[in-house]
Tab-separated table of C-alpha atoms in Angstrom:
chain	number	residue	atom	x	y	z
O	1	UNK	CA	0.000	0.000	0.000
O	2	UNK	CA	1.403	3.397	-0.885
O	3	UNK	CA	0.062	4.926	2.269
O	4	UNK	CA	1.769	2.329	4.471
O	5	UNK	CA	5.161	2.735	2.772
O	6	UNK	CA	4.956	6.512	3.124
O	7	UNK	CA	4.083	6.112	6.812
O	8	UNK	CA	7.146	3.904	7.457
O	9	UNK	CA	9.532	6.350	5.818
O	10	UNK	CA	8.433	9.347	7.940
O	11	UNK	CA	8.800	8.939	11.701
O	12	UNK	CA	6.395	10.598	14.149
O	13	UNK	CA	7.313	14.201	14.954
O	14	UNK	CA	7.342	13.582	18.689
O	15	UNK	CA	10.089	10.956	18.431
O	16	UNK	CA	12.230	13.179	16.242
O	17	UNK	CA	11.942	16.033	18.706
O	18	UNK	CA	12.798	13.743	21.630
O	19	UNK	CA	15.868	12.374	19.876
O	20	UNK	CA	17.079	15.870	19.026
O	21	UNK	CA	16.756	16.978	22.630
O	22	UNK	CA	18.441	13.829	23.886
O	23	UNK	CA	21.412	14.247	21.542
O	24	UNK	CA	21.848	17.927	22.359
O	25	UNK	CA	21.743	17.223	26.098
O	26	UNK	CA	24.260	14.396	25.771
O	27	UNK	CA	26.591	16.576	23.701
O	28	UNK	CA	26.473	19.481	26.161
O	29	UNK	CA	26.518	17.579	29.475
O	30	UNK	CA	28.285	14.357	28.653
O	31	UNK	CA	29.587	12.273	31.546
O	32	UNK	CA	33.207	11.362	30.976
O	33	UNK	CA	34.832	8.093	31.966
O	34	UNK	CA	33.270	5.274	33.960
O	35	UNK	CA	31.156	7.240	36.403
O	36	UNK	CA	27.739	6.593	37.834
O	37	UNK	CA	24.697	8.064	36.101
O	38	UNK	CA	23.628	11.202	37.925
O	39	UNK	CA	20.178	11.182	39.449
O	40	UNK	CA	19.673	14.537	41.094
O	41	UNK	CA	16.777	15.203	43.437
O	42	UNK	CA	15.662	18.804	43.626
O	43	UNK	CA	12.351	18.337	45.406
O	44	UNK	CA	13.262	19.456	48.911
O	45	UNK	CA	11.586	22.446	50.456
O	46	UNK	CA	14.804	24.430	50.225
O	47	UNK	CA	13.098	27.744	50.949
O	48	UNK	CA	12.733	26.716	54.600
O	49	UNK	CA	16.353	25.528	54.764
O	50	UNK	CA	18.074	28.710	53.640
O	51	UNK	CA	20.608	29.753	56.259
O	52	UNK	CA	21.081	33.455	56.816
O	53	UNK	CA	23.789	35.304	58.710
O	54	UNK	CA	22.046	38.444	59.835
O	55	UNK	CA	23.735	38.024	63.223
O	56	UNK	CA	27.201	38.484	61.741
O	57	UNK	CA	27.853	41.947	63.298
O	58	UNK	CA	26.630	40.735	66.678
O	59	UNK	CA	28.736	37.569	66.504
O	60	UNK	CA	31.768	39.651	65.620
O	61	UNK	CA	31.293	41.735	68.743
O	62	UNK	CA	30.684	38.619	70.845
O	63	UNK	CA	33.905	37.004	69.648
O	64	UNK	CA	35.834	40.162	70.456
O	65	UNK	CA	34.410	40.291	73.972
O	66	UNK	CA	35.244	36.601	74.430
O	67	UNK	CA	38.838	37.184	73.338
O	68	UNK	CA	39.189	40.060	75.777
O	69	UNK	CA	37.729	37.975	78.596
O	70	UNK	CA	40.106	35.112	77.820
O	71	UNK	CA	43.109	37.444	77.774
O	72	UNK	CA	42.040	38.951	81.107
O	73	UNK	CA	41.578	35.504	82.655
O	74	UNK	CA	45.015	34.322	81.505
O	75	UNK	CA	46.845	37.553	82.344
O	76	UNK	CA	49.750	38.034	82.734
O	77	UNK	CA	50.219	34.865	80.684
O	78	UNK	CA	49.964	35.267	76.863
O	79	UNK	CA	46.960	33.741	75.142
O	80	UNK	CA	48.973	31.876	72.500
O	81	UNK	CA	51.940	29.475	72.551
O	82	UNK	CA	55.394	29.614	71.065
O	83	UNK	CA	55.427	27.952	67.627
O	84	UNK	CA	58.442	26.846	65.559
O	85	UNK	CA	59.522	28.234	62.211
O	86	UNK	CA	58.822	25.725	59.438
O	87	UNK	CA	58.693	25.771	55.664
O	88	UNK	CA	55.571	25.201	53.634
O	89	UNK	CA	55.350	21.824	51.863
O	90	UNK	CA	55.858	21.205	48.127
O	91	UNK	CA	58.392	22.816	45.825
O	92	UNK	CA	55.938	25.552	44.892
O	93	UNK	CA	55.692	27.008	48.405
O	94	UNK	CA	58.810	25.804	50.261
O	95	UNK	CA	60.456	29.209	49.840
O	96	UNK	CA	57.984	30.593	52.401
O	97	UNK	CA	58.161	30.167	56.163
O	98	UNK	CA	55.268	29.976	58.592
O	99	UNK	CA	54.457	28.898	62.130
O	100	UNK	CA	54.491	25.150	62.680
O	101	UNK	CA	52.520	22.921	65.005
O	102	UNK	CA	55.193	22.334	67.626
O	103	UNK	CA	58.891	21.954	68.346
O	104	UNK	CA	60.595	18.611	67.849
O	105	UNK	CA	62.122	16.614	70.666
O	106	UNK	CA	65.569	17.192	69.169
O	107	UNK	CA	65.081	20.959	69.228
O	108	UNK	CA	63.983	20.860	72.857
O	109	UNK	CA	66.974	18.701	73.775
O	110	UNK	CA	69.427	21.029	72.030
O	111	UNK	CA	67.876	24.033	73.788
O	112	UNK	CA	68.093	22.314	77.182
O	113	UNK	CA	64.333	22.259	77.836
O	114	UNK	CA	62.661	19.116	79.130
O	115	UNK	CA	59.636	17.873	77.242
O	116	UNK	CA	57.257	17.824	80.274
O	117	UNK	CA	58.360	21.336	81.226
O	118	UNK	CA	57.897	22.757	77.725
O	119	UNK	CA	54.130	22.330	77.698
O	120	UNK	CA	53.780	24.046	81.065
O	121	UNK	CA	55.649	27.216	80.072
O	122	UNK	CA	53.845	27.977	76.811
O	123	UNK	CA	55.942	25.963	74.328
O	124	UNK	CA	54.091	23.747	71.855
O	125	UNK	CA	55.568	20.276	71.251
O	126	UNK	CA	55.114	18.014	68.222
O	127	UNK	CA	56.727	14.607	68.691
O	128	UNK	CA	55.987	13.585	65.079
O	129	UNK	CA	57.879	16.303	63.239
O	130	UNK	CA	61.487	15.536	62.299
O	131	UNK	CA	64.360	17.893	61.525
O	132	UNK	CA	65.504	17.352	57.945
O	133	UNK	CA	68.258	19.973	57.915
O	134	UNK	CA	70.776	21.542	60.257
O	135	UNK	CA	69.507	25.016	59.348
O	136	UNK	CA	65.962	24.413	60.606
O	137	UNK	CA	67.319	22.854	63.781
O	138	UNK	CA	69.602	25.823	64.484
O	139	UNK	CA	66.856	28.395	63.805
O	140	UNK	CA	64.347	26.797	66.159
O	141	UNK	CA	66.936	26.133	68.873
O	142	UNK	CA	67.871	29.821	68.790
O	143	UNK	CA	64.161	30.704	68.939
O	144	UNK	CA	63.695	28.523	72.023
O	145	UNK	CA	66.716	30.018	73.774
O	146	UNK	CA	65.558	33.567	73.035
O	147	UNK	CA	62.121	32.728	74.420
O	148	UNK	CA	63.647	31.170	77.531
O	149	UNK	CA	65.657	34.316	78.217
O	150	UNK	CA	62.569	36.541	77.971
O	151	UNK	CA	60.298	34.213	79.904
O	152	UNK	CA	59.160	35.235	83.386
O	153	UNK	CA	57.951	32.339	85.540
O	154	UNK	CA	55.752	33.291	88.467
O	155	UNK	CA	55.788	30.958	91.493
O	156	UNK	CA	52.607	29.027	92.181
O	157	UNK	CA	53.079	29.809	95.853
O	158	UNK	CA	54.505	33.225	96.616
O	159	UNK	CA	56.051	32.046	99.870
O	160	UNK	CA	57.684	28.959	98.301
O	161	UNK	CA	59.297	29.810	94.936
O	162	UNK	CA	60.915	26.990	92.984
O	163	UNK	CA	64.020	26.863	90.850
O	164	UNK	CA	63.657	29.049	87.766
O	165	UNK	CA	60.875	31.226	89.178
O	166	UNK	CA	61.182	34.991	88.928
O	167	UNK	CA	61.448	36.906	92.173
O	168	UNK	CA	61.260	40.391	90.688
O	169	UNK	CA	58.188	42.594	90.717
O	170	UNK	CA	56.257	42.022	87.474
O	171	UNK	CA	54.552	45.402	87.713
O	172	UNK	CA	57.755	47.012	86.472
O	173	UNK	CA	58.116	44.669	83.483
O	174	UNK	CA	56.486	45.131	80.094
O	175	UNK	CA	54.107	42.245	79.505
O	176	UNK	CA	52.956	40.939	76.128
O	177	UNK	CA	49.435	39.715	75.432
O	178	UNK	CA	50.604	37.474	72.572
O	179	UNK	CA	53.906	35.750	71.881
O	180	UNK	CA	53.537	36.277	68.134
O	181	UNK	CA	53.720	40.044	68.612
O	182	UNK	CA	56.986	39.831	70.560
O	183	UNK	CA	58.648	37.063	68.536
O	184	UNK	CA	57.135	37.294	65.031
O	185	UNK	CA	58.138	35.046	62.157
O	186	UNK	CA	59.762	37.276	59.570
O	187	UNK	CA	59.529	36.210	55.908
O	188	UNK	CA	62.773	35.058	54.363
O	189	UNK	CA	64.273	36.639	51.273
O	190	UNK	CA	64.952	33.843	48.796
O	191	UNK	CA	64.649	35.850	45.607
O	192	UNK	CA	67.137	35.382	42.795
O	193	UNK	CA	69.978	37.846	43.126
O	194	UNK	CA	72.753	38.869	40.779
O	195	UNK	CA	76.230	37.611	41.674
O	196	UNK	CA	79.672	38.082	40.190
O	197	UNK	CA	81.082	35.502	37.837
O	198	UNK	CA	84.032	35.019	40.160
O	199	UNK	CA	81.655	34.008	42.966
O	200	UNK	CA	80.243	31.100	41.000
O	201	UNK	CA	81.452	27.636	42.043
O	202	UNK	CA	84.131	26.009	39.932
O	203	UNK	CA	82.749	23.572	37.350
O	204	UNK	CA	83.240	19.873	37.995
O	205	UNK	CA	85.720	18.242	35.642
O	206	UNK	CA	83.875	16.031	33.197
O	207	UNK	CA	80.472	17.324	34.269
O	208	UNK	CA	78.312	16.855	37.350
O	209	UNK	CA	76.334	13.982	35.848
O	210	UNK	CA	79.434	11.950	35.065
O	211	UNK	CA	80.789	12.578	38.569
O	212	UNK	CA	77.549	11.404	40.169
O	213	UNK	CA	77.424	8.260	38.054
O	214	UNK	CA	81.067	7.477	38.803
O	215	UNK	CA	80.495	7.902	42.542
O	216	UNK	CA	77.423	5.675	42.368
O	217	UNK	CA	79.296	3.000	40.453
O	218	UNK	CA	82.242	3.067	42.859
O	219	UNK	CA	79.961	2.647	45.845
O	220	UNK	CA	77.973	-0.120	44.186
O	221	UNK	CA	80.930	-2.254	43.081
O	222	UNK	CA	83.236	-1.542	46.028
O	223	UNK	CA	82.514	-4.902	47.649
O	224	UNK	CA	83.103	-6.903	44.465
O	225	UNK	CA	86.358	-5.097	43.782
O	226	UNK	CA	87.617	-5.685	47.309
O	227	UNK	CA	86.767	-9.387	47.026
O	228	UNK	CA	88.524	-9.626	43.666
O	229	UNK	CA	91.653	-7.995	45.084
O	230	UNK	CA	91.536	-10.239	48.141
O	231	UNK	CA	91.195	-13.402	46.038
O	232	UNK	CA	94.072	-12.286	43.826
O	233	UNK	CA	96.325	-11.709	46.836
O	234	UNK	CA	95.429	-15.124	48.272
O	235	UNK	CA	96.130	-16.814	44.930
O	236	UNK	CA	99.529	-15.123	44.654
O	237	UNK	CA	100.471	-16.118	48.198
O	238	UNK	CA	99.396	-19.710	47.517
O	239	UNK	CA	101.464	-19.806	44.296
O	240	UNK	CA	104.602	-18.667	46.149
O	241	UNK	CA	104.279	-21.527	48.611
């Protein structure tokens, strides 16, 4: 029938429109790689769940009052603790210094401060951090010693002061509310600077790469070479007998 053949060749308009929308949506918002098919649900009554912050000015004032009350309660002790100088992780940021979590046990030992005592006199301790360079160790040891010289320890009992307690009148001494204001962490200057050609290190003969490979090879085959020389000496001594 001519009518039937014509009907098969032309698809219904609704299906064509649906396919066009489906293809355009897939082309614009295609999910890449082997991920789950998204099934978003936007039927919550979100208008009742909108969180506002109209109390922001009041909260700001409340936090300020709380900080002042804390400082007054801890006076004359500072509100913060002494933190070490550390470098930021990754190559991108390791040129910057910042305050770390706590001093290492090695730094406390070099500064002559016991670990149980450090926490009681406002020094933060981090037993997990390790010193990876002599420079960082020296900087933090000097920071601890400078803090120890400035520190004023008040006796718990005025009539029974202990060793290390200050006997002077603290009313005549300038007190600091925060340690960071007295001992700030200054940024380091690691920018590239111009130097004279005579100040440059002498080049390694044969190149640095060849020297590194030669040193690696010597260390790797040192045992085999010693054994070969030892066997040769034993063979020569046996031949003489």
